[in-house]
Amino acid sequence: MTLSSPVLLVLGLVLLAGGADVLIRGAARLGLSLGLSPLVVGLTVVAVGTSAPELGVSVFSAWAGQGDLAVGNVVGSNIGNLLLILGLSALLRPLVVDPAVLRWDFPFLVGVSALLFALAWDGALSSVDGLVCLLLGCVYTWRSIQVGRRQGTETPEGVPRSVGRPRFATVARDLALIGVGLGMLVLGSRWLVDAAVHMARALGVSELVIGLTVVAIGTSLPELFTSIVATMRGQREIVVGNVVGSNIANILLVLGATAVVARGPVRVAPGALALDVPVMLFATVCCYPLLLTGGAVSRKEGALLMSGYFVYVVHLALTAARHAWAPGFARVALFAFVPVACLVAVGASVSAWRAGRFRART
């Protein structure tokens, strides 16, 4: 019996969310048993785990020849992480930002976002581009682990820390969880990609738009669930670390691996270069001063981030539908919302500079 595309889409999302949860549990416990600090686990092990759906979808899409879907998935996920997840989490409860994230990880994210724009400028990501990204991803992960081991060995509440060398049974259990989670992610990714491509063709919507919206939001569910639960439990500093680590992993590891294993260069659509990648870079740059002000993200700043994501998605929907309002809405967004966001970011930067936050981190 052949399942319909909407059913496959839902089943794929369920498997992705469930597989990511199983993978994160196993990876986090394994990382802690090997002596990694909670911040490093959040920025590396958990971040890579929550980026596993993006990895599965992007690699499978590129292998199947749907490069637009692969790139749109990563770029859309990063935009959603910054604007939707950070914004929603801050609306629930103001977020606390770990100084270590502001000192190194977020500036590094700004740099790799600009690097992606530069590598994609010729309209494709080659295997050499992918190797460069993977190398940077390995360097970032290695540095984070080394720094984390020097920062201490405090563990999150409810997560046991093993003393001395980890027991073989514990490591085997964690590896089994990781294997089950990866299996669920692979199957869920395949179902999700098949359903999304079929629906895009049936509705006359480009694979890029589907990747930027439906698939991107679906593969960002692990980050969304993790951030909301962490916020409600009062572990608000984890949210920013998870988002930053996931976005770095998406660019360096996900797109890097995708470009390496693809049968040819991964195509980057002109529309993505003209709008979506610049929006991702703009959102990343604007978020940094917001995080610097007071070392937190307030509810007002969360509302601004959420409104930015709403404007972006509405623009995509109007453009995909070729609606008569699309050009007018684009002009309003360009000449109204973007200047407001720039003014807020500049104001936050000036405030952070006067408080000495930039100078303290250079």
Short mmCIF file of C-alpha atoms in Angstrom, two decimals, residues 10-283:
data_model
loop_
_atom_site.label_atom_id
_atom_site.label_comp_id
_atom_site.label_asym_id
_atom_site.label_seq_id
_atom_site.Cartn_x
_atom_site.Cartn_y
_atom_site.Cartn_z
CA VAL A 10 3.74 13.72 8.87
CA LEU A 11 5.34 10.31 9.47
CA GLY A 12 8.68 11.67 8.36
CA LEU A 13 8.43 14.59 10.78
CA VAL A 14 7.47 12.24 13.61
CA LEU A 15 10.44 9.98 12.91
CA LEU A 16 12.77 12.96 12.67
CA ALA A 17 11.61 14.41 15.99
CA GLY A 18 11.67 11.03 17.74
CA GLY A 19 14.96 9.97 16.21
CA ALA A 20 16.60 13.26 17.13
CA ASP A 21 15.40 12.91 20.72
CA VAL A 22 16.84 9.38 21.01
CA LEU A 23 20.07 10.47 19.34
CA ILE A 24 20.47 13.50 21.61
CA ARG A 25 19.93 11.43 24.76
CA GLY A 26 22.55 8.91 23.75
CA ALA A 27 25.03 11.49 22.45
CA ALA A 28 24.69 13.76 25.48
CA ARG A 29 25.19 10.91 27.95
CA LEU A 30 28.15 9.59 25.96
CA GLY A 31 29.71 13.06 25.83
CA LEU A 32 29.33 13.61 29.56
CA SER A 33 30.74 10.18 30.36
CA LEU A 34 33.82 11.09 28.32
CA GLY A 35 34.45 14.19 30.43
CA LEU A 36 32.87 17.00 28.38
CA SER A 37 31.37 20.02 30.17
CA PRO A 38 27.64 20.82 29.73
CA LEU A 39 28.38 23.92 27.61
CA VAL A 40 30.53 21.90 25.24
CA VAL A 41 27.93 19.13 25.08
CA GLY A 42 25.33 21.74 24.16
CA LEU A 43 27.50 23.45 21.55
CA THR A 44 28.86 20.27 19.97
CA VAL A 45 27.24 16.93 20.81
CA VAL A 46 23.65 18.14 21.28
CA ALA A 47 23.99 20.76 18.53
CA VAL A 48 25.16 18.11 16.06
CA GLY A 49 22.38 15.82 17.28
CA THR A 50 19.68 18.43 16.70
CA SER A 51 21.23 19.12 13.27
CA ALA A 52 21.05 15.43 12.34
CA PRO A 53 17.63 15.85 10.62
CA GLU A 54 19.08 18.60 8.44
CA LEU A 55 22.03 16.32 7.67
CA GLY A 56 19.80 13.42 6.65
CA VAL A 57 17.48 15.57 4.52
CA SER A 58 20.24 17.58 2.83
CA VAL A 59 22.50 14.61 2.03
CA PHE A 60 19.62 12.52 0.70
CA SER A 61 18.30 15.49 -1.32
CA ALA A 62 21.68 16.22 -2.89
CA TRP A 63 22.22 12.53 -3.69
CA ALA A 64 18.80 12.47 -5.34
CA GLY A 65 19.64 15.55 -7.41
CA GLN A 66 17.47 18.03 -5.47
CA GLY A 67 20.18 20.56 -4.60
CA ASP A 68 17.68 23.39 -4.10
CA LEU A 69 15.97 21.39 -1.38
CA ALA A 70 19.28 20.63 0.34
CA VAL A 71 20.45 24.26 0.42
CA GLY A 72 16.99 25.61 1.23
CA ASN A 73 16.71 23.19 4.15
CA VAL A 74 19.92 24.43 5.80
CA VAL A 75 19.42 28.13 5.10
CA GLY A 76 15.77 28.01 6.15
CA SER A 77 16.63 26.08 9.31
CA ASN A 78 19.26 28.62 10.30
CA ILE A 79 16.85 31.51 9.74
CA GLY A 80 14.19 29.69 11.75
CA ASN A 81 16.63 28.93 14.58
CA LEU A 82 17.66 32.57 14.94
CA LEU A 83 14.33 34.30 14.43
CA LEU A 84 11.62 31.77 15.33
CA ILE A 85 13.24 29.66 18.05
CA LEU A 86 15.17 32.43 19.82
CA GLY A 87 12.19 34.77 19.47
CA LEU A 88 9.63 32.30 20.78
CA SER A 89 11.88 31.22 23.65
CA ALA A 90 12.49 34.85 24.66
CA LEU A 91 8.76 35.56 24.55
CA LEU A 92 8.17 32.70 26.97
CA ARG A 93 10.95 33.87 29.30
CA PRO A 94 13.88 36.27 28.75
CA LEU A 95 16.97 34.32 27.73
CA VAL A 96 20.32 34.29 29.51
CA VAL A 97 23.40 34.28 27.28
CA ASP A 98 26.58 32.52 28.38
CA PRO A 99 29.57 34.92 28.04
CA ALA A 100 31.64 32.16 26.42
CA VAL A 101 29.14 31.99 23.54
CA LEU A 102 29.43 35.74 22.95
CA ARG A 103 33.21 35.72 23.19
CA TRP A 104 33.89 33.08 20.55
CA ASP A 105 30.98 30.99 19.24
CA PHE A 106 28.63 33.68 17.94
CA PRO A 107 31.36 35.69 16.18
CA PHE A 108 32.48 32.40 14.63
CA LEU A 109 28.88 31.84 13.45
CA VAL A 110 28.87 35.27 11.80
CA GLY A 111 32.11 34.37 10.05
CA VAL A 112 30.95 31.00 8.71
CA SER A 113 27.64 32.54 7.54
CA ALA A 114 29.65 35.05 5.51
CA LEU A 115 31.84 32.18 4.28
CA LEU A 116 28.79 30.31 2.99
CA PHE A 117 27.70 33.41 1.07
CA ALA A 118 31.17 33.66 -0.49
CA LEU A 119 31.39 29.96 -1.39
CA ALA A 120 27.90 29.97 -2.92
CA TRP A 121 28.51 33.16 -4.91
CA ASP A 122 29.32 31.19 -8.10
CA GLY A 123 25.97 29.38 -7.88
CA ALA A 124 27.21 26.02 -6.61
CA LEU A 125 28.97 24.31 -3.71
CA SER A 126 31.75 22.05 -4.95
CA SER A 127 33.36 19.11 -3.18
CA VAL A 128 36.35 21.38 -2.39
CA ASP A 129 33.96 23.85 -0.74
CA GLY A 130 32.54 20.97 1.25
CA LEU A 131 35.97 19.83 2.40
CA VAL A 132 36.80 23.38 3.55
CA CYS A 133 33.58 23.48 5.58
CA LEU A 134 34.18 20.04 7.11
CA LEU A 135 37.74 20.98 8.06
CA LEU A 136 36.54 24.17 9.79
CA GLY A 137 33.81 22.16 11.52
CA CYS A 138 36.38 19.70 12.88
CA VAL A 139 38.63 22.55 14.06
CA TYR A 140 35.69 24.27 15.79
CA THR A 141 34.60 21.05 17.49
CA TRP A 142 38.15 20.22 18.63
CA ARG A 143 38.66 23.71 20.05
CA SER A 144 35.31 23.65 21.86
CA ILE A 145 36.14 20.30 23.45
CA GLN A 146 39.57 21.50 24.58
CA VAL A 147 38.15 24.71 26.06
CA GLY A 148 35.29 22.84 27.71
CA ARG A 149 37.59 20.39 29.45
CA ARG A 150 39.44 23.32 30.99
CA GLN A 151 36.24 25.03 32.16
CA GLY A 152 35.10 22.36 34.58
CA THR A 153 33.11 19.19 34.89
CA GLU A 154 29.74 20.38 36.24
CA THR A 155 26.85 18.31 34.87
CA PRO A 156 23.21 19.21 34.23
CA GLU A 157 20.68 18.23 36.83
CA GLY A 158 19.38 14.72 36.31
CA VAL A 159 22.27 13.57 34.10
CA PRO A 160 24.65 11.20 35.91
CA ARG A 161 28.38 11.70 35.66
CA SER A 162 30.52 8.61 35.59
CA VAL A 163 33.61 8.53 37.78
CA GLY A 164 36.86 7.39 36.16
CA ARG A 165 36.66 5.45 32.95
CA PRO A 166 33.10 4.90 31.62
CA ARG A 167 31.75 1.38 31.97
CA PHE A 168 31.52 -0.71 28.80
CA ALA A 169 27.80 -1.36 29.35
CA THR A 170 27.10 2.38 29.66
CA VAL A 171 29.02 3.20 26.49
CA ALA A 172 27.33 0.33 24.62
CA ARG A 173 23.89 1.55 25.70
CA ASP A 174 24.65 5.09 24.57
CA LEU A 175 26.03 3.87 21.24
CA ALA A 176 22.89 1.77 20.75
CA LEU A 177 20.71 4.82 21.36
CA ILE A 178 22.76 6.77 18.84
CA GLY A 179 22.38 3.96 16.29
CA VAL A 180 18.60 3.74 16.75
CA GLY A 181 18.28 7.51 16.52
CA LEU A 182 20.32 7.64 13.32
CA GLY A 183 18.21 4.87 11.77
CA MET A 184 15.00 6.77 12.55
CA LEU A 185 16.53 9.95 11.12
CA VAL A 186 17.55 8.27 7.88
CA LEU A 187 14.09 6.78 7.30
CA GLY A 188 12.31 9.95 8.38
CA SER A 189 14.54 12.06 6.13
CA ARG A 190 13.79 9.90 3.12
CA TRP A 191 10.04 10.02 3.68
CA LEU A 192 10.09 13.75 4.29
CA VAL A 193 12.11 14.52 1.16
CA ASP A 194 9.98 12.27 -1.05
CA ALA A 195 6.75 13.81 0.27
CA ALA A 196 8.03 17.40 0.03
CA VAL A 197 9.27 17.00 -3.55
CA HIS A 198 6.02 15.34 -4.65
CA MET A 199 3.88 18.04 -3.02
CA ALA A 200 6.05 20.80 -4.49
CA ARG A 201 5.63 19.44 -7.99
CA ALA A 202 1.89 18.87 -7.52
CA LEU A 203 1.32 22.41 -6.22
CA GLY A 204 3.67 24.05 -8.68
CA VAL A 205 5.85 25.37 -5.83
CA SER A 206 9.62 25.34 -6.24
CA GLU A 207 11.70 22.88 -4.25
CA LEU A 208 13.64 25.86 -2.85
CA VAL A 209 10.52 27.32 -1.23
CA ILE A 210 9.48 23.93 0.16
CA GLY A 211 12.96 23.46 1.58
CA LEU A 212 12.98 26.95 3.11
CA THR A 213 9.61 26.51 4.82
CA VAL A 214 8.03 23.09 5.35
CA VAL A 215 11.21 21.00 5.39
CA ALA A 216 13.25 23.62 7.26
CA ILE A 217 10.67 23.98 10.03
CA GLY A 218 10.25 20.22 10.21
CA THR A 219 13.95 19.53 10.60
CA SER A 220 14.20 22.35 13.17
CA LEU A 221 11.69 20.65 15.46
CA PRO A 222 14.44 19.12 17.65
CA GLU A 223 15.94 22.58 18.26
CA LEU A 224 12.47 24.01 18.87
CA PHE A 225 11.47 21.30 21.37
CA THR A 226 14.85 21.47 23.12
CA SER A 227 14.71 25.26 23.43
CA ILE A 228 11.14 25.42 24.71
CA VAL A 229 11.71 22.69 27.31
CA ALA A 230 14.97 24.31 28.43
CA THR A 231 13.25 27.70 28.71
CA MET A 232 10.33 26.37 30.73
CA ARG A 233 12.70 24.48 33.06
CA GLY A 234 14.70 27.64 33.71
CA GLN A 235 17.80 26.43 31.81
CA ARG A 236 17.66 29.50 29.57
CA GLU A 237 21.39 29.71 28.88
CA ILE A 238 21.16 26.40 27.01
CA VAL A 239 18.82 27.86 24.35
CA VAL A 240 21.30 30.28 22.78
CA GLY A 241 24.12 27.73 22.91
CA ASN A 242 21.94 25.11 21.21
CA VAL A 243 20.88 27.52 18.45
CA VAL A 244 24.40 28.84 17.82
CA GLY A 245 25.94 25.36 17.82
CA SER A 246 23.21 24.00 15.53
CA ASN A 247 23.62 26.82 13.02
CA ILE A 248 27.38 26.31 12.91
CA ALA A 249 26.87 22.56 12.46
CA ASN A 250 24.31 23.16 9.69
CA ILE A 251 26.72 25.26 7.64
CA LEU A 252 30.01 23.47 8.23
CA LEU A 253 29.02 19.84 8.82
CA VAL A 254 25.66 19.46 7.07
CA LEU A 255 26.36 21.47 3.92
CA GLY A 256 29.99 20.36 4.00
CA ALA A 257 29.06 16.67 4.03
CA THR A 258 26.32 17.31 1.46
CA ALA A 259 28.75 18.92 -0.99
CA VAL A 260 31.28 16.11 -0.51
CA VAL A 261 28.93 13.16 -1.04
CA ALA A 262 26.83 14.71 -3.81
CA ARG A 263 27.30 13.31 -7.29
CA GLY A 264 28.23 16.76 -8.56
CA PRO A 265 28.33 20.38 -7.39
CA VAL A 266 25.32 21.27 -5.23
CA ARG A 267 23.40 23.95 -7.08
CA VAL A 268 22.52 27.16 -5.24
CA ALA A 269 19.51 28.82 -6.85
CA PRO A 270 19.81 32.50 -7.86
CA GLY A 271 16.78 33.22 -5.68
CA ALA A 272 18.59 31.84 -2.65
CA LEU A 273 21.64 34.00 -3.37
CA ALA A 274 19.49 37.07 -3.91
CA LEU A 275 17.28 36.71 -0.82
CA ASP A 276 17.58 33.74 1.50
CA VAL A 277 21.33 33.53 2.15
CA PRO A 278 21.53 37.34 2.65
CA VAL A 279 18.56 37.14 5.05
CA MET A 280 20.36 34.42 7.02
CA LEU A 281 23.54 36.53 7.19
CA PHE A 282 21.57 39.70 8.05
CA ALA A 283 19.68 37.92 10.85
#
